Coordinates of C-alpha atoms in Angstrom, one line a residue:
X1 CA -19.2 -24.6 -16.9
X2 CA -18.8 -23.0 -13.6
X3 CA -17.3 -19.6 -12.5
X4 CA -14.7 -21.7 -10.5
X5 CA -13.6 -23.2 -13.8
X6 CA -12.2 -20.7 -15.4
X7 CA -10.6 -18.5 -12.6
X8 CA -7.3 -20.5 -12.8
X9 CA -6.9 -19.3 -16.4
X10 CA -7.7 -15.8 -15.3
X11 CA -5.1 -15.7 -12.7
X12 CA -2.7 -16.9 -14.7
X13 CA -3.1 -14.2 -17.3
X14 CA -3.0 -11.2 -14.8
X15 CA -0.4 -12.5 -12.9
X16 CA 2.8 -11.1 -13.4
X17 CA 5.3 -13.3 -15.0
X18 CA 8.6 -14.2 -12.9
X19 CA 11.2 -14.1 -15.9
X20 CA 9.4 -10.2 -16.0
X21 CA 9.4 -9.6 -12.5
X22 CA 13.4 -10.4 -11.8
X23 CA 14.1 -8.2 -14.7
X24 CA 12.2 -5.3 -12.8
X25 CA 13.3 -5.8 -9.0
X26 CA 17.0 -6.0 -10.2
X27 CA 15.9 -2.3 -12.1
X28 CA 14.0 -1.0 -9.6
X29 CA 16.5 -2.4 -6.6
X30 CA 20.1 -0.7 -8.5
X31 CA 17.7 2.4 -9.3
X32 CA 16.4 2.6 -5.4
X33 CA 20.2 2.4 -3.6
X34 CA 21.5 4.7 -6.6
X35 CA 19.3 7.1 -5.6
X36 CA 19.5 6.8 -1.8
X37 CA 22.9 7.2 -2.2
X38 CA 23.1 10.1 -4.0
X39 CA 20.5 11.7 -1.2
X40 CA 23.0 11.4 1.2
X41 CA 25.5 12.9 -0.5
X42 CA 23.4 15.8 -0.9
X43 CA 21.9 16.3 2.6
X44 CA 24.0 15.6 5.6
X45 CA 20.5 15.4 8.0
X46 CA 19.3 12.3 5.5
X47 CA 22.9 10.8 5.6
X48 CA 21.9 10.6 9.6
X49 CA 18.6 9.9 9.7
X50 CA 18.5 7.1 6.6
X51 CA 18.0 3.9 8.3
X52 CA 17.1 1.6 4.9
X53 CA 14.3 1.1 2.9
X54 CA 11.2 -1.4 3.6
X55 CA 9.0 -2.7 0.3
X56 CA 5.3 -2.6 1.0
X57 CA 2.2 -2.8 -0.9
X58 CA 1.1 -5.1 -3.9
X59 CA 4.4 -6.3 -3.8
X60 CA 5.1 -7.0 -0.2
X61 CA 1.5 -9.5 -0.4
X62 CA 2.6 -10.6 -3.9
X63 CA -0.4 -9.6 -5.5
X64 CA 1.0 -7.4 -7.9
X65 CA -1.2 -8.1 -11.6
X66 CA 0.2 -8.1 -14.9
X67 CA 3.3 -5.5 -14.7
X68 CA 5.8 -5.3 -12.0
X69 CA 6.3 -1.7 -12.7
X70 CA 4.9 -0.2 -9.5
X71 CA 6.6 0.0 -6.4
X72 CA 5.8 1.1 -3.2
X73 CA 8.3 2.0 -0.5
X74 CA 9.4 2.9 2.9
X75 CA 12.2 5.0 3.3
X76 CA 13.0 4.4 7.0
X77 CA 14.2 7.4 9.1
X78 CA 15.9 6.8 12.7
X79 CA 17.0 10.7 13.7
X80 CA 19.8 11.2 16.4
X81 CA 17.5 11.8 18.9
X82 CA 14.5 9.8 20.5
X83 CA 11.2 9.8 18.6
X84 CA 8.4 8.6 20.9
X85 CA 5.0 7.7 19.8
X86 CA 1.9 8.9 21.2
X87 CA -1.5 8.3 20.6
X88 CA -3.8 10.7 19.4
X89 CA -6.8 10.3 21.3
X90 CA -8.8 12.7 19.1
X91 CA -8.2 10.5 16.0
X92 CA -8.4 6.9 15.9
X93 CA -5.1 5.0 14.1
X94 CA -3.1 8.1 14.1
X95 CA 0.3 8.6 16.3
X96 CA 1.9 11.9 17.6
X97 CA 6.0 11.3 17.5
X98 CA 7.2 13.3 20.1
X99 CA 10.9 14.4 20.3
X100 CA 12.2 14.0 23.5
X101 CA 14.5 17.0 24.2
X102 CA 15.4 20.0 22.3
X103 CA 15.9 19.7 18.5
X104 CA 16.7 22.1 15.5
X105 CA 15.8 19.8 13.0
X106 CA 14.1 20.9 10.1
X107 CA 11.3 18.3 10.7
X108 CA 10.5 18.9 14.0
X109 CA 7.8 22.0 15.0
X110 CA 7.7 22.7 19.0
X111 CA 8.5 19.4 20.3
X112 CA 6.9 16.8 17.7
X113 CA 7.7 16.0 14.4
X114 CA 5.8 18.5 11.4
X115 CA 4.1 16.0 9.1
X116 CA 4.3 19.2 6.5
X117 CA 7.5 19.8 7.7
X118 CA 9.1 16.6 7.4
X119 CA 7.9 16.4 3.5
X120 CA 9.5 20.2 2.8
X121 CA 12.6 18.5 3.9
X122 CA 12.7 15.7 1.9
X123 CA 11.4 17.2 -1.1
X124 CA 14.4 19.8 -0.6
X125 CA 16.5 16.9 -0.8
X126 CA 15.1 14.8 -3.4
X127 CA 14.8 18.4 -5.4
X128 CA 18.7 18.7 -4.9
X129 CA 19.7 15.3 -6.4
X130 CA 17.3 16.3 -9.2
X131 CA 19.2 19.5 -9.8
X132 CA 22.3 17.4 -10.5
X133 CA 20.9 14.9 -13.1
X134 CA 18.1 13.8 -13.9
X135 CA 19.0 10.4 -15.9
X136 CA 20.9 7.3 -14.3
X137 CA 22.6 4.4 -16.3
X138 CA 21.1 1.1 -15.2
X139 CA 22.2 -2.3 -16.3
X140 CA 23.3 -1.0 -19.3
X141 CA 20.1 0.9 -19.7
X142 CA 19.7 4.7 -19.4
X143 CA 16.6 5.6 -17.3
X144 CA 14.9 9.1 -17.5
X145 CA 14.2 10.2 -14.4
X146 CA 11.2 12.8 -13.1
X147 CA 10.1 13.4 -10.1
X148 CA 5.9 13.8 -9.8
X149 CA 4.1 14.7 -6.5
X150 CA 7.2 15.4 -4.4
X151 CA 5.5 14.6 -0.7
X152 CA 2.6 16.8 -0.8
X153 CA 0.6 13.9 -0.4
X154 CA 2.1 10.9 1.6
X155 CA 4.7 9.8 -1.4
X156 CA 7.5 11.2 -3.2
X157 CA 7.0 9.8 -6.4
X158 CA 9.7 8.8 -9.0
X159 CA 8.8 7.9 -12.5
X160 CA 11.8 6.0 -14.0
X161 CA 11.7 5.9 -18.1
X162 CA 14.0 4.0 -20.3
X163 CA 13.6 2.6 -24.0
X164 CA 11.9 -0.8 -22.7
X165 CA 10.4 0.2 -19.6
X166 CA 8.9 2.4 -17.3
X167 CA 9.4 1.9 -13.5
X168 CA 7.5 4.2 -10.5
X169 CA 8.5 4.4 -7.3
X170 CA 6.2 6.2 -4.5
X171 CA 8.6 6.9 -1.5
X172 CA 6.9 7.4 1.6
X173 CA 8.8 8.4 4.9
X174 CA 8.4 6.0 8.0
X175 CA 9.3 5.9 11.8
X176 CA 9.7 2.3 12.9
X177 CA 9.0 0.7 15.6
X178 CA 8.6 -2.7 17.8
X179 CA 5.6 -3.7 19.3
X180 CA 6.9 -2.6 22.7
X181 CA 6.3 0.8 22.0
X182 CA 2.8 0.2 20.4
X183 CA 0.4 3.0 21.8
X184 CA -3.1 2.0 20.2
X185 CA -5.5 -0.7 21.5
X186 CA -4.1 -4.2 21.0
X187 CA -4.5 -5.4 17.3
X188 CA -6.3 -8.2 15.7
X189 CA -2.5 -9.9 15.0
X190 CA -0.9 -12.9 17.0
X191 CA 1.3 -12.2 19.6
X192 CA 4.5 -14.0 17.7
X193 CA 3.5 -11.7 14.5
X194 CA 3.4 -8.7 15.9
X195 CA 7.0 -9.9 18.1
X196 CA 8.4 -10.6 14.9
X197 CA 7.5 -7.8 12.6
X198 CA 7.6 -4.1 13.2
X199 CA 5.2 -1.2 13.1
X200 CA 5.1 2.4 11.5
X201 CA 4.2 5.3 11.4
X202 CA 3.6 7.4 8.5
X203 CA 2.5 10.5 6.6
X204 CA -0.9 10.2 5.1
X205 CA -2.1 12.3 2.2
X206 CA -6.1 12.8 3.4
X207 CA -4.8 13.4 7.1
X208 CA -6.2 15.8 9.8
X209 CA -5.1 19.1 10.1
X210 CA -3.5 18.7 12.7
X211 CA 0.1 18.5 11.0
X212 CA 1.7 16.0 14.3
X213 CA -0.2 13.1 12.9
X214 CA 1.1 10.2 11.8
X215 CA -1.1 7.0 10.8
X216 CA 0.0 3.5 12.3
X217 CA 0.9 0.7 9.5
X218 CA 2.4 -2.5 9.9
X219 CA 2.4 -4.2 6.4
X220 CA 4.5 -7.1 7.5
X221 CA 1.8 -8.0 10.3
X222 CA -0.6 -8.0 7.5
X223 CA 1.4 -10.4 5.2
X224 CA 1.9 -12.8 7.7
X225 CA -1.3 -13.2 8.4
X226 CA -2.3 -13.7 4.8
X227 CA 0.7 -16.3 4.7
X228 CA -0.7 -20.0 4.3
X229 CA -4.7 -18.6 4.0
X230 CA -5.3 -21.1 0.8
X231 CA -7.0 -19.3 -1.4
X232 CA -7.3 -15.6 0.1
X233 CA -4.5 -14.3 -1.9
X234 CA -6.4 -15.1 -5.3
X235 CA -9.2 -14.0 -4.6
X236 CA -7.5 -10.5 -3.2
X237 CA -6.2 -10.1 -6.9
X238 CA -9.7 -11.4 -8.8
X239 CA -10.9 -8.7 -6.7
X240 CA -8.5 -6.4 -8.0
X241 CA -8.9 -7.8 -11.2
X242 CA -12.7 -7.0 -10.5
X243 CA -11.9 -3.3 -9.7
X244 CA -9.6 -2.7 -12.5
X245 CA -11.9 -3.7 -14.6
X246 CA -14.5 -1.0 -14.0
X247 CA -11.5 1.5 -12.8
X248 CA -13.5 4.4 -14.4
X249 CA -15.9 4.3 -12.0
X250 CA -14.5 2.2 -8.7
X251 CA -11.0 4.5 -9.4
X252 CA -11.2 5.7 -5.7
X253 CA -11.4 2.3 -4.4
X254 CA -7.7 1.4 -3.4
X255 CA -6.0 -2.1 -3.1
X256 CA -5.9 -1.7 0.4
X257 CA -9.4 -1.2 0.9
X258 CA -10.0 -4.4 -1.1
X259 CA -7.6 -6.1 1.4
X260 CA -8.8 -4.6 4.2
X261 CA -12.2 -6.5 3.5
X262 CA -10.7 -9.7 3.4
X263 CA -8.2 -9.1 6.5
X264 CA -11.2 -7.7 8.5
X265 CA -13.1 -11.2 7.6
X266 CA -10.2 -13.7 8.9
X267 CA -10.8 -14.3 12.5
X268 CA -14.4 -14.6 11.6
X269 CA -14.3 -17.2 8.9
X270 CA -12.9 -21.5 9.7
X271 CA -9.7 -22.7 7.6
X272 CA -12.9 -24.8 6.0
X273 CA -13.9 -21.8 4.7
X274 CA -10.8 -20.7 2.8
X275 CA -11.1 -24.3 1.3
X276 CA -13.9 -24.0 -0.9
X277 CA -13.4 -23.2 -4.8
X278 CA -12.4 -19.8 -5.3
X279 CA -15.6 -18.5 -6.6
X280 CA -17.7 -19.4 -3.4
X281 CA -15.3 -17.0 -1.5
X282 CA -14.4 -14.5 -3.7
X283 CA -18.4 -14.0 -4.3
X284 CA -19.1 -14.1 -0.6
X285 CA -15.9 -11.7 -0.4
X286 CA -17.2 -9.3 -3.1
X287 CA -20.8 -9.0 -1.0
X288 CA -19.1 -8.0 2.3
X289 CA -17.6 -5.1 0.0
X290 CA -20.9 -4.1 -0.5
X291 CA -22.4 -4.8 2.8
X292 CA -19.6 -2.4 3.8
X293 CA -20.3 0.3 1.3
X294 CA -24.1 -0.1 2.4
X295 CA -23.2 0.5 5.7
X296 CA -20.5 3.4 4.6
X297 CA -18.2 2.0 6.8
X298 CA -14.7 0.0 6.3
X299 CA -12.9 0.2 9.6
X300 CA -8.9 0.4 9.8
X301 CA -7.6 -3.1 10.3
X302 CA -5.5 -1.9 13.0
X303 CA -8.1 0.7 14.4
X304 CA -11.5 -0.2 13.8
X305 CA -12.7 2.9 14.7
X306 CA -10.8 4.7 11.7
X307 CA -13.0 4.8 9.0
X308 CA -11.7 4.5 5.4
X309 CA -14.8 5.7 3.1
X310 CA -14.3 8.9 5.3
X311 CA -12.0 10.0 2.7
X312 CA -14.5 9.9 -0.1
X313 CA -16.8 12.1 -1.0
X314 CA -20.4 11.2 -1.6
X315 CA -20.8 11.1 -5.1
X316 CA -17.4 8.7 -5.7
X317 CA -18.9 6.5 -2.9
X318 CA -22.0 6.6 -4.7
X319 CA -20.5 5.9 -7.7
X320 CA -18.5 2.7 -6.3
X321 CA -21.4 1.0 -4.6
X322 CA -23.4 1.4 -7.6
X323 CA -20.3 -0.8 -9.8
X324 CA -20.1 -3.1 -7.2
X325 CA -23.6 -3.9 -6.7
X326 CA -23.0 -4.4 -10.9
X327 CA -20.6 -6.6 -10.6
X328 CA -22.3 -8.6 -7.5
X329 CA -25.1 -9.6 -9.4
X330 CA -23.4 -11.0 -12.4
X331 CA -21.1 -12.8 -10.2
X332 CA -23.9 -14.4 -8.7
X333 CA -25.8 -15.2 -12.4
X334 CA -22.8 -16.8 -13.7
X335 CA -21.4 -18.9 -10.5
X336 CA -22.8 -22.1 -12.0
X337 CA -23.1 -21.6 -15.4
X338 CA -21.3 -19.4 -17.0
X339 CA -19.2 -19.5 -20.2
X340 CA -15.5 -18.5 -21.0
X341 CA -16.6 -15.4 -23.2
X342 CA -18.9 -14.3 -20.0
X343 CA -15.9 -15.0 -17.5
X344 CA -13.1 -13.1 -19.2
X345 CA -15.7 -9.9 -20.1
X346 CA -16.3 -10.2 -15.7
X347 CA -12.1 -9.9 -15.5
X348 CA -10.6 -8.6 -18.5
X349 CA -12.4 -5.9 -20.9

């Protein structure tokens, strides 16, 4: 049997069930406005500057395998004052947020918002809710609560325990904006997307020194142009699958990179393309990985020329290329013939 055969079964059993995954965003959503709540009650400046929360990640695209016990977030700040956004011209995809007019706030550093600054303030926050408990009562559940990482990367983590479950939550602060005040080049996104959908900007953990930078996202943009693409969002979770199958040593290649691959190849492939059998793409999709690994280059969807192997070092990107190239070949070997036992060992060790 073919490759192609036995993906459906594959997909099915790494994708999350829905009976599982209402039972976790119900959690995850009373835990999430328990918790912002309680933030701003303990800092006045948070009470002002919360403007919601925005979901992004696996489980903005929906491509989220097996548990639904990871979350990422946005929590959406709007400060009393104007925050503009300007591009940093030394730095491709990155954003300077300039505050226009004086400002004592404790995230703003001579005119522009701190990147370190801005996490020491919300990890003083997050620090004082976790001073006055550290266990909420859930749907009749008690949750343990810790919190891990506390901003000094781009997310404040939250690990959520109870006696069934455990829930994470990586919290990462966000300016948002329309496409009106979009500083970079024009992006690779329809006009009526990016219209639609907003923009951010955000703290990110390998950043320059430079501590006014912000990195553009806009993971809305990037789900609505995935919307309707056939088969593109399997294949983005076999490639995950892929990945998490050899996660020792393809650890340090992220989701997003994996998406970014198949985001960077839509305006170049036909709507015949993403009709063939999922194998064809999601081989063809696994070599332009390599092709970019080769060529130790995957440009920023929204700023091709960020690079994002720049943040790992030579050995992990060594290390990567040499499990792709791995799992390129036996995809290859067993796209026409290639039996269950051989399939599931490709997905599922």
């Amino acid at each position: 049997m073919s490759l192609s055969s036995h993906l459906p079964d594959i997909l099915n059993h790494i994708s999350i069930k829905e009976n599982e995954r209402a039972t976790y965003l119900n959690h995850a959503q009373l835990l999430v406005n328990e918790l912002m709540e309680d933030l701003q009650k303990k800092d006045e400046l948070f009470r002002q500057a919360f403007n919601g929360m925005s979901l992004t990640g696996s489980y903005l695209d929906r491509v989220k395998l097996i548990s639904p016990d990871e979350f990422d977030m946005h929590i959406k700040l709007k400060f009393p004052f104007q925050v503009t956004p300007e591009r940093d011209y030394q730095r491709s995809g990155f954003v300077f947020l300039k505050v226009n007019g004086y400002s004592s706030h404790p995230a703003v550093v001579n005119g522009y918002v701190n990147r370190k600054a801005l996490q020491q303030w919300l990890r003083q926050a997050f620090q004082a809710v976790f001073s006055w408990y550290t266990q909420l009562r859930i749907a009749g559940e008690i949750y343990k609560l810790k919190y891990e990482l506390q901003g000094y990367g781009c997310a404040h983590t939250i690990v959520a325990t109870s006696e069934r479950r455990t829930i994470s939550f990586d919290f990462v602060p966000a300016f948002e904006y329309t496409y009106n005040d979009w500083p970079l080049s024009a992006p690779p996104v329809s006009g009526q997307v990016r219209g639609s959908w907003p923009w951010f900007a955000v703290p990110q953990g390998k950043a320059p020194n430079d501590e006014r930078t912000f990195m553009v996202c806009a993971p809305q943009w990037e789900r609505e142009m995935m919307k309707d693409n056939y088969n593109l969002k399997n294949v983005l979770r076999l490639m995950k699958a892929l990945r998490d199958n050899y996660k020792d040593e393809m650890q340090h290649l992220s989701s997003y990179m994996l998406k970014t691959v198949l985001l960077l190849e839509l305006d170049k492939r036909t709507t015949q393309f993403w009709q063939q059998d999922m194998a064809t793409i999601l081989i063809c999709m696994w070599s332009k990985l390599l092709a970019y690994l080769d060529g130790r280059n995957l440009p920023f969807f929204l700023a091709p020329g960020c690079n994002h192997f720049d943040r790992l070092k030579a050995d992990e990107m060594a290390k990567i290329r040499s499990a792709v190239k791995h799992v390129d070949t036996q995809l290859k070997q067993c796209q026409n013939n290639c039996p269950r036992n051989r399939a599931i060992d490709l997905f599922l060790h």
